[in-house]
């Protein structure tokens, strides 16, 4: 089966363990969320997978071949990383051309079209871009390289609400027309909860969850209704968060829901961000 | 009156107008939100105010004195900027010491305490920090310099949900113990809506709103209730957004609310992020 496999990867920086015996795989044509707190090891993992840094132990395989210094295997992967490595004075249109020499399936026309939709001027150089437009520039390249596996490290960093929404829509457009494996690492968790099929959570350099979004969220539920009804219902339950809106309240609860709920209470699925905070605090 | 005043500031980059005749003032001991889409001109304005770049026209005054190349006036201001200018190999604890030579009121003990609360190691150097921890390191300095005016450009960039929440709590703690003027520029608007008293919105290099959060949000309201009730109520109204949760719905409406609403509908204040998207789209 085609997939990216991470086998028993360990990485230390001095006395700090960044990755501790990580095992996981990314299957073909699925969208993954890679979640974790600041410093949990997400970026280190993505850098090891794409051979930008070496693991102390363990191996990464792409469709069965080890990635370590293997150009053929590495050509299947693209990482939009948190650092920007492009020459500062190079114009964006020239970087697009340059990218095509490394990634032959890079679609220049599609990239130019995305730049127009995001309002990014191709004649600007990298140095003159704001934080938000630096992310936009990098995510346009990632969406246009057409490798089978795309890893996005904080793709919406510094993007305004309208641009974030546009990115999510474009990602789904692209995925439905041209399926590939997409791994998204982000801190705006609730915004991607409808995009991702599978969730991997890293906590202190170890994987603590690796399952479908559906099965993770099946560990609890949300009840909403009038404040009085919700307050009375949640008494004695494992409540991990509450939101209020006017006289209405929503409570996020871990555990199995009863068959029958009191009249006037509405049930919906758990909030992914609330669950994440609970699991990683 | 003590304040920072921006008078008729205009700034062009080549053919692009970044700031177009901006006039505004930041009063003593208030918290402002400076909002705008990517590329609207927010960072340019903050750089002009703190004399990092020069305006083509117009002036900025601190307590009546022009800031341009005026060290005394500039010493009243601190900008946590989106770019990181510190020497890459310098350790954080050394940068704290160094900062004190420029900002004599910098509180090293408070900064070390904040570093501990955020889990930032003082022996690390700037280059080794992730995006999230780079923001944490910069916001700790901003919260510790004790200048009367603090400008924060994207302070929560790359911070996880738990760290964002910690930052908002620390900001309010500090403000209540030691009031100063704080200007926050961010794209996570709804998260700061309870923090800020005044809102300035920049759109395409011009100020389009400059008023209290309360008066801006008084331009509309939110109704929540069962889907059927809300759908029937909003028919013919100016609805700028809708959220659904199970069988409940919230609709964000511009305009004046009637005295009496149908039974079963709850009214609350408008959602700031929804209003912002509407005003700037």
Coordinates of N, CA, C and O in Angstrom, one line a residue, chain A residues 16 36-39 43 82-83 121 124 126-134 136 154 157-164 187-189 191 222 224-226 245-250 252 266-269 273 276-278 280-281, chain B residues 16 36-39 43 82-83 121 124 126-134 136 154 157-164 187-189 191 222 224-226 245-250 252 266-269 273 276-278 280-281:
Chain A
X16 N 17.2 17.7 25.6 CA 15.8 17.7 25.4 C 15.3 16.7 24.4 O 15.9 16.6 23.2
X36 N -0.8 19.5 18.4 CA 0.0 19.5 19.6 C 0.3 20.9 20.1 O 0.2 21.8 19.4
X37 N 0.6 21.0 21.4 CA 0.9 22.3 22.0 C 2.2 22.8 21.5 O 3.0 22.1 20.8
X38 N 2.5 24.1 21.7 CA 3.8 24.7 21.4 C 4.9 23.8 22.0 O 4.8 23.5 23.2
X39 N 5.9 23.4 21.2 CA 7.0 22.7 21.7 C 6.8 21.2 21.8 O 7.6 20.5 22.3
X43 N 6.8 20.2 14.5 CA 7.7 20.7 13.5 C 8.9 19.8 13.3 O 9.3 19.6 12.2
X82 N 7.6 26.1 8.8 CA 7.4 27.4 9.5 C 8.5 28.4 9.2 O 8.3 29.6 9.2
X83 N 9.7 27.9 8.9 CA 10.8 28.9 8.5 C 10.7 29.2 7.0 O 10.2 28.3 6.2
X121 N 0.7 40.0 -5.1 CA 1.4 40.5 -6.3 C 2.6 39.7 -6.7 O 3.6 39.6 -5.9
X124 N 6.3 41.2 -6.3 CA 6.9 41.5 -5.0 C 8.1 40.5 -4.7 O 8.1 39.4 -5.2
X126 N 10.3 38.4 -1.6 CA 9.9 37.7 -0.4 C 10.1 38.6 0.8 O 9.3 38.6 1.7
X127 N 11.1 39.4 0.8 CA 11.4 40.2 2.0 C 10.3 41.2 2.3 O 10.1 41.6 3.4
X128 N 9.7 41.7 1.2 CA 8.7 42.8 1.4 C 7.3 42.3 1.9 O 6.4 43.0 2.2
X129 N 7.2 40.9 2.0 CA 5.9 40.4 2.4 C 5.6 40.5 3.9 O 6.5 40.2 4.7
X130 N 4.4 40.7 4.3 CA 4.0 40.7 5.7 C 3.9 39.2 6.1 O 4.0 38.3 5.3
X131 N 3.8 39.0 7.5 CA 3.7 37.6 8.0 C 2.5 36.9 7.3 O 2.7 35.8 6.8
X132 N 1.4 37.6 7.1 CA 0.2 36.9 6.5 C 0.5 36.6 5.1 O 0.3 35.4 4.6
X133 N 1.1 37.5 4.3 CA 1.4 37.2 2.9 C 2.5 36.3 2.7 O 2.6 35.6 1.7
X134 N 3.4 36.2 3.7 CA 4.5 35.1 3.6 C 3.8 33.8 3.7 O 4.2 32.8 2.9
X136 N 0.7 33.1 2.8 CA 0.0 32.9 1.6 C 0.9 32.5 0.4 O 0.6 31.5 -0.3
X154 N 1.5 25.0 10.0 CA 0.9 26.3 10.3 C 0.6 27.1 9.0 O 1.0 28.2 8.9
X157 N -0.9 30.8 9.4 CA -0.2 31.8 10.3 C -0.3 33.2 9.8 O 0.2 33.5 8.7
X158 N -0.9 34.1 10.6 CA -1.0 35.5 10.2 C -2.1 35.8 9.2 O -2.2 37.0 8.8
X159 N -2.9 34.8 8.8 CA -3.9 35.1 7.8 C -5.1 35.7 8.5 O -5.5 35.2 9.6
X160 N -5.8 36.7 7.8 CA -7.0 37.2 8.4 C -8.1 36.2 8.2 O -8.0 35.2 7.5
X161 N -9.3 36.5 8.9 CA -10.4 35.5 8.9 C -10.9 35.2 7.5 O -11.2 34.0 7.1
X162 N -11.0 36.2 6.6 CA -11.4 36.0 5.2 C -10.5 35.1 4.5 O -10.9 34.2 3.7
X163 N -9.2 35.4 4.6 CA -8.2 34.6 3.9 C -8.1 33.1 4.4 O -7.9 32.2 3.7
X164 N -8.3 33.0 5.7 CA -8.3 31.6 6.3 C -9.5 30.8 5.6 O -9.3 29.7 5.2
X187 N -2.7 25.6 15.1 CA -3.3 25.9 16.4 C -4.7 26.4 16.3 O -5.3 26.6 17.4
X188 N -5.2 26.6 15.1 CA -6.6 27.0 15.0 C -7.5 25.8 14.7 O -7.9 25.5 13.6
X189 N -7.6 25.0 15.8 CA -8.1 23.6 15.6 C -9.6 23.5 15.2 O -9.9 22.8 14.3
X191 N -11.3 25.4 13.5 CA -11.5 25.8 12.1 C -11.2 24.7 11.1 O -11.8 24.7 10.0
X222 N -22.0 17.4 23.1 CA -22.3 18.7 23.5 C -23.8 18.8 23.7 O -24.6 18.3 22.9
X224 N -26.9 21.6 24.5 CA -27.2 23.1 24.4 C -28.7 23.3 24.8 O -29.5 22.4 24.5
X225 N -29.0 24.4 25.4 CA -30.3 24.7 25.8 C -30.3 25.9 26.7 O -29.3 26.6 26.9
X226 N -31.4 26.1 27.4 CA -31.5 27.2 28.4 C -30.5 26.9 29.5 O -30.2 25.8 29.8
X245 N -24.3 32.0 25.5 CA -24.7 33.0 24.5 C -26.1 33.5 24.9 O -27.1 32.7 24.8
X246 N -26.2 34.7 25.4 CA -27.5 35.2 25.9 C -27.9 34.3 27.1 O -27.1 33.9 27.9
X247 N -29.1 33.8 27.0 CA -29.6 32.9 28.1 C -29.4 31.5 27.7 O -29.9 30.6 28.4
X248 N -28.7 31.2 26.6 CA -28.5 29.8 26.2 C -27.1 29.4 26.6 O -26.2 30.2 26.8
X249 N -26.9 28.1 26.8 CA -25.6 27.6 27.2 C -25.3 26.3 26.4 O -26.2 25.5 26.1
X250 N -24.0 26.1 26.1 CA -23.6 24.8 25.6 C -22.6 24.2 26.6 O -21.7 24.9 27.0
X252 N -19.8 21.0 27.0 CA -19.0 19.9 26.4 C -18.7 18.9 27.4 O -18.1 19.1 28.4
X266 N -30.6 20.1 23.3 CA -30.2 19.7 22.0 C -28.8 19.0 22.1 O -28.0 19.5 22.9
X267 N -28.6 18.0 21.4 CA -27.3 17.3 21.4 C -26.6 17.5 20.1 O -27.2 17.4 19.0
X268 N -25.3 17.7 20.2 CA -24.5 17.8 19.0 C -23.1 17.2 19.3 O -22.8 16.8 20.4
X269 N -22.2 17.2 18.3 CA -20.9 16.6 18.5 C -20.0 17.5 19.3 O -20.2 18.7 19.5
X273 N -11.5 21.6 19.5 CA -10.6 22.4 20.3 C -10.7 22.2 21.8 O -9.7 22.1 22.5
X276 N -9.2 18.9 22.6 CA -7.7 19.0 22.5 C -7.1 19.6 23.8 O -6.1 19.1 24.4
X277 N -7.7 20.8 24.2 CA -7.2 21.5 25.4 C -7.2 20.6 26.6 O -6.2 20.5 27.4
X278 N -8.3 19.8 26.7 CA -8.5 18.9 27.8 C -7.4 17.8 27.8 O -6.8 17.4 28.8
X280 N -4.4 17.8 26.4 CA -3.0 18.2 26.4 C -2.6 19.2 27.5 O -1.5 19.6 27.6
X281 N -3.6 19.6 28.4 CA -3.3 20.6 29.4 C -2.4 20.0 30.5 O -2.5 18.8 30.8
Chain B
X16 N 2.4 51.8 -4.4 CA 1.4 51.2 -3.4 C 1.2 52.2 -2.3 O 2.2 52.5 -1.6
X36 N -7.5 44.9 10.9 CA -7.6 45.1 9.5 C -7.2 43.8 8.8 O -6.6 42.9 9.4
X37 N -7.5 43.7 7.5 CA -7.2 42.5 6.7 C -5.7 42.5 6.4 O -5.0 43.4 6.6
X38 N -5.2 41.3 5.9 CA -3.8 41.2 5.5 C -3.5 42.3 4.5 O -4.3 42.5 3.5
X39 N -2.5 43.1 4.7 CA -2.1 44.1 3.8 C -2.8 45.5 3.9 O -2.7 46.4 3.1
X43 N 0.7 47.0 10.2 CA 2.1 47.0 10.6 C 2.8 48.2 10.2 O 3.7 48.7 10.9
X82 N 6.3 42.3 14.1 CA 6.1 41.0 13.5 C 7.5 40.4 13.1 O 7.6 39.2 13.1
X83 N 8.4 41.3 12.8 CA 9.8 40.8 12.5 C 10.6 40.6 13.8 O 10.4 41.3 14.7
X121 N 12.5 28.4 28.2 CA 13.8 28.2 28.8 C 14.7 29.4 28.5 O 15.0 29.7 27.4
X124 N 17.9 29.1 26.2 CA 17.8 28.9 24.7 C 18.3 30.2 24.0 O 18.1 31.3 24.5
X126 N 17.7 32.6 20.4 CA 16.6 33.0 19.6 C 16.4 32.1 18.4 O 15.2 31.7 18.1
X127 N 17.5 31.7 17.8 CA 17.3 30.9 16.6 C 16.7 29.6 16.8 O 16.0 29.0 15.9
X128 N 16.8 29.0 18.0 CA 16.3 27.7 18.2 C 14.8 27.7 18.6 O 14.2 26.6 18.8
X129 N 14.2 28.9 18.7 CA 12.8 28.9 19.1 C 11.8 28.6 17.9 O 12.1 29.1 16.8
X130 N 10.7 27.9 18.2 CA 9.7 27.7 17.2 C 8.9 29.0 17.0 O 9.1 30.0 17.8
X131 N 8.1 29.1 16.0 CA 7.3 30.3 15.8 C 6.5 30.7 17.0 O 6.5 31.8 17.4
X132 N 5.9 29.7 17.7 CA 5.1 30.0 18.8 C 5.9 30.6 20.0 O 5.6 31.6 20.6
X133 N 7.1 29.9 20.2 CA 7.9 30.4 21.3 C 8.7 31.7 21.0 O 9.0 32.5 21.8
X134 N 8.8 32.0 19.7 CA 9.4 33.3 19.3 C 8.4 34.4 19.7 O 8.7 35.4 20.3
X136 N 6.1 34.1 22.1 CA 6.1 34.1 23.6 C 7.3 34.9 24.1 O 7.1 35.8 25.0
X154 N 0.4 41.3 16.3 CA 0.2 39.8 16.3 C 0.9 39.1 17.4 O 1.7 38.2 17.2
X157 N 0.7 35.1 17.5 CA 1.1 34.3 16.3 C 1.7 33.0 16.6 O 2.8 33.0 17.3
X158 N 1.1 31.9 16.2 CA 1.7 30.6 16.5 C 1.5 30.0 17.9 O 2.0 28.9 18.2
X159 N 0.8 30.8 18.7 CA 0.5 30.2 20.1 C -0.6 29.2 20.1 O -1.6 29.4 19.4
X160 N -0.5 28.1 20.9 CA -1.5 27.2 21.0 C -2.7 27.8 21.8 O -2.5 28.8 22.5
X161 N -3.8 27.1 21.8 CA -5.0 27.6 22.5 C -4.8 27.9 24.0 O -5.2 29.0 24.5
X162 N -4.1 27.0 24.6 CA -3.8 27.2 26.1 C -2.9 28.4 26.3 O -3.2 29.2 27.3
X163 N -1.9 28.6 25.5 CA -1.0 29.7 25.7 C -1.7 31.0 25.3 O -1.4 32.1 25.9
X164 N -2.6 31.0 24.3 CA -3.3 32.3 24.0 C -4.1 32.7 25.2 O -4.1 33.8 25.6
X187 N -5.4 38.9 14.2 CA -6.4 38.3 13.3 C -7.4 37.4 14.1 O -8.3 36.8 13.5
X188 N -7.1 37.1 15.3 CA -8.0 36.3 16.1 C -8.9 37.2 16.9 O -8.7 37.4 18.1
X189 N -9.8 37.8 16.2 CA -10.6 39.0 16.7 C -11.5 38.6 17.8 O -11.6 39.3 18.8
X191 N -11.4 36.4 20.0 CA -10.7 36.1 21.2 C -10.3 37.4 22.1 O -10.2 37.3 23.3
X222 N -27.4 39.7 18.2 CA -27.5 38.3 17.9 C -28.8 37.7 18.5 O -29.1 38.0 19.6
X224 N -30.7 34.0 19.2 CA -30.4 32.5 19.3 C -31.7 31.8 19.7 O -32.5 32.4 20.5
X225 N -31.9 30.6 19.3 CA -33.0 29.8 19.6 C -33.2 28.6 18.7 O -32.2 28.3 18.0
X226 N -34.3 28.0 18.7 CA -34.5 26.9 17.8 C -34.4 27.3 16.4 O -34.8 28.5 16.0
X245 N -25.8 24.9 16.0 CA -25.3 23.9 17.0 C -26.4 23.0 17.3 O -27.4 23.4 18.0
X246 N -26.4 21.8 16.8 CA -27.5 20.8 17.0 C -28.7 21.5 16.4 O -28.7 22.0 15.3
X247 N -29.8 21.5 17.1 CA -31.1 22.1 16.5 C -31.2 23.6 16.9 O -32.2 24.2 16.6
X248 N -30.1 24.2 17.5 CA -30.1 25.6 17.8 C -29.4 26.4 16.8 O -28.5 25.9 16.1
X249 N -29.8 27.7 16.7 CA -29.2 28.5 15.7 C -28.9 29.9 16.3 O -29.7 30.3 17.1
X250 N -27.8 30.5 15.9 CA -27.6 31.9 16.3 C -27.5 32.7 15.0 O -26.8 32.3 14.1
X252 N -26.6 36.6 13.4 CA -26.0 37.9 13.6 C -26.6 38.9 12.7 O -26.6 38.8 11.5
X266 N -33.5 34.3 22.3 CA -32.6 35.0 23.2 C -31.8 36.0 22.5 O -31.3 35.7 21.4
X267 N -31.6 37.2 23.1 CA -30.8 38.2 22.4 C -29.4 38.4 23.1 O -29.4 38.3 24.4
X268 N -28.4 38.6 22.4 CA -27.1 38.9 23.0 C -26.3 39.8 22.0 O -26.8 40.2 21.0
X269 N -25.1 40.2 22.4 CA -24.4 41.2 21.6 C -23.9 40.6 20.3 O -23.7 39.4 20.2
X273 N -16.0 39.4 15.4 CA -15.3 38.9 14.2 C -16.3 38.9 13.0 O -15.9 39.2 11.9
X276 N -16.6 42.4 11.7 CA -15.3 42.8 11.1 C -15.3 42.2 9.6 O -15.0 43.0 8.7
X277 N -15.6 41.0 9.5 CA -15.6 40.3 8.1 C -16.5 41.1 7.2 O -16.2 41.4 6.1
X278 N -17.7 41.4 7.7 CA -18.7 42.1 7.0 C -18.2 43.5 6.5 O -18.4 43.9 5.4
X280 N -15.2 44.6 6.2 CA -13.9 44.6 5.4 C -13.9 43.7 4.2 O -12.9 43.7 3.5
X281 N -14.9 43.0 3.9 CA -14.9 42.1 2.8 C -15.0 42.8 1.5 O -15.6 43.8 1.3

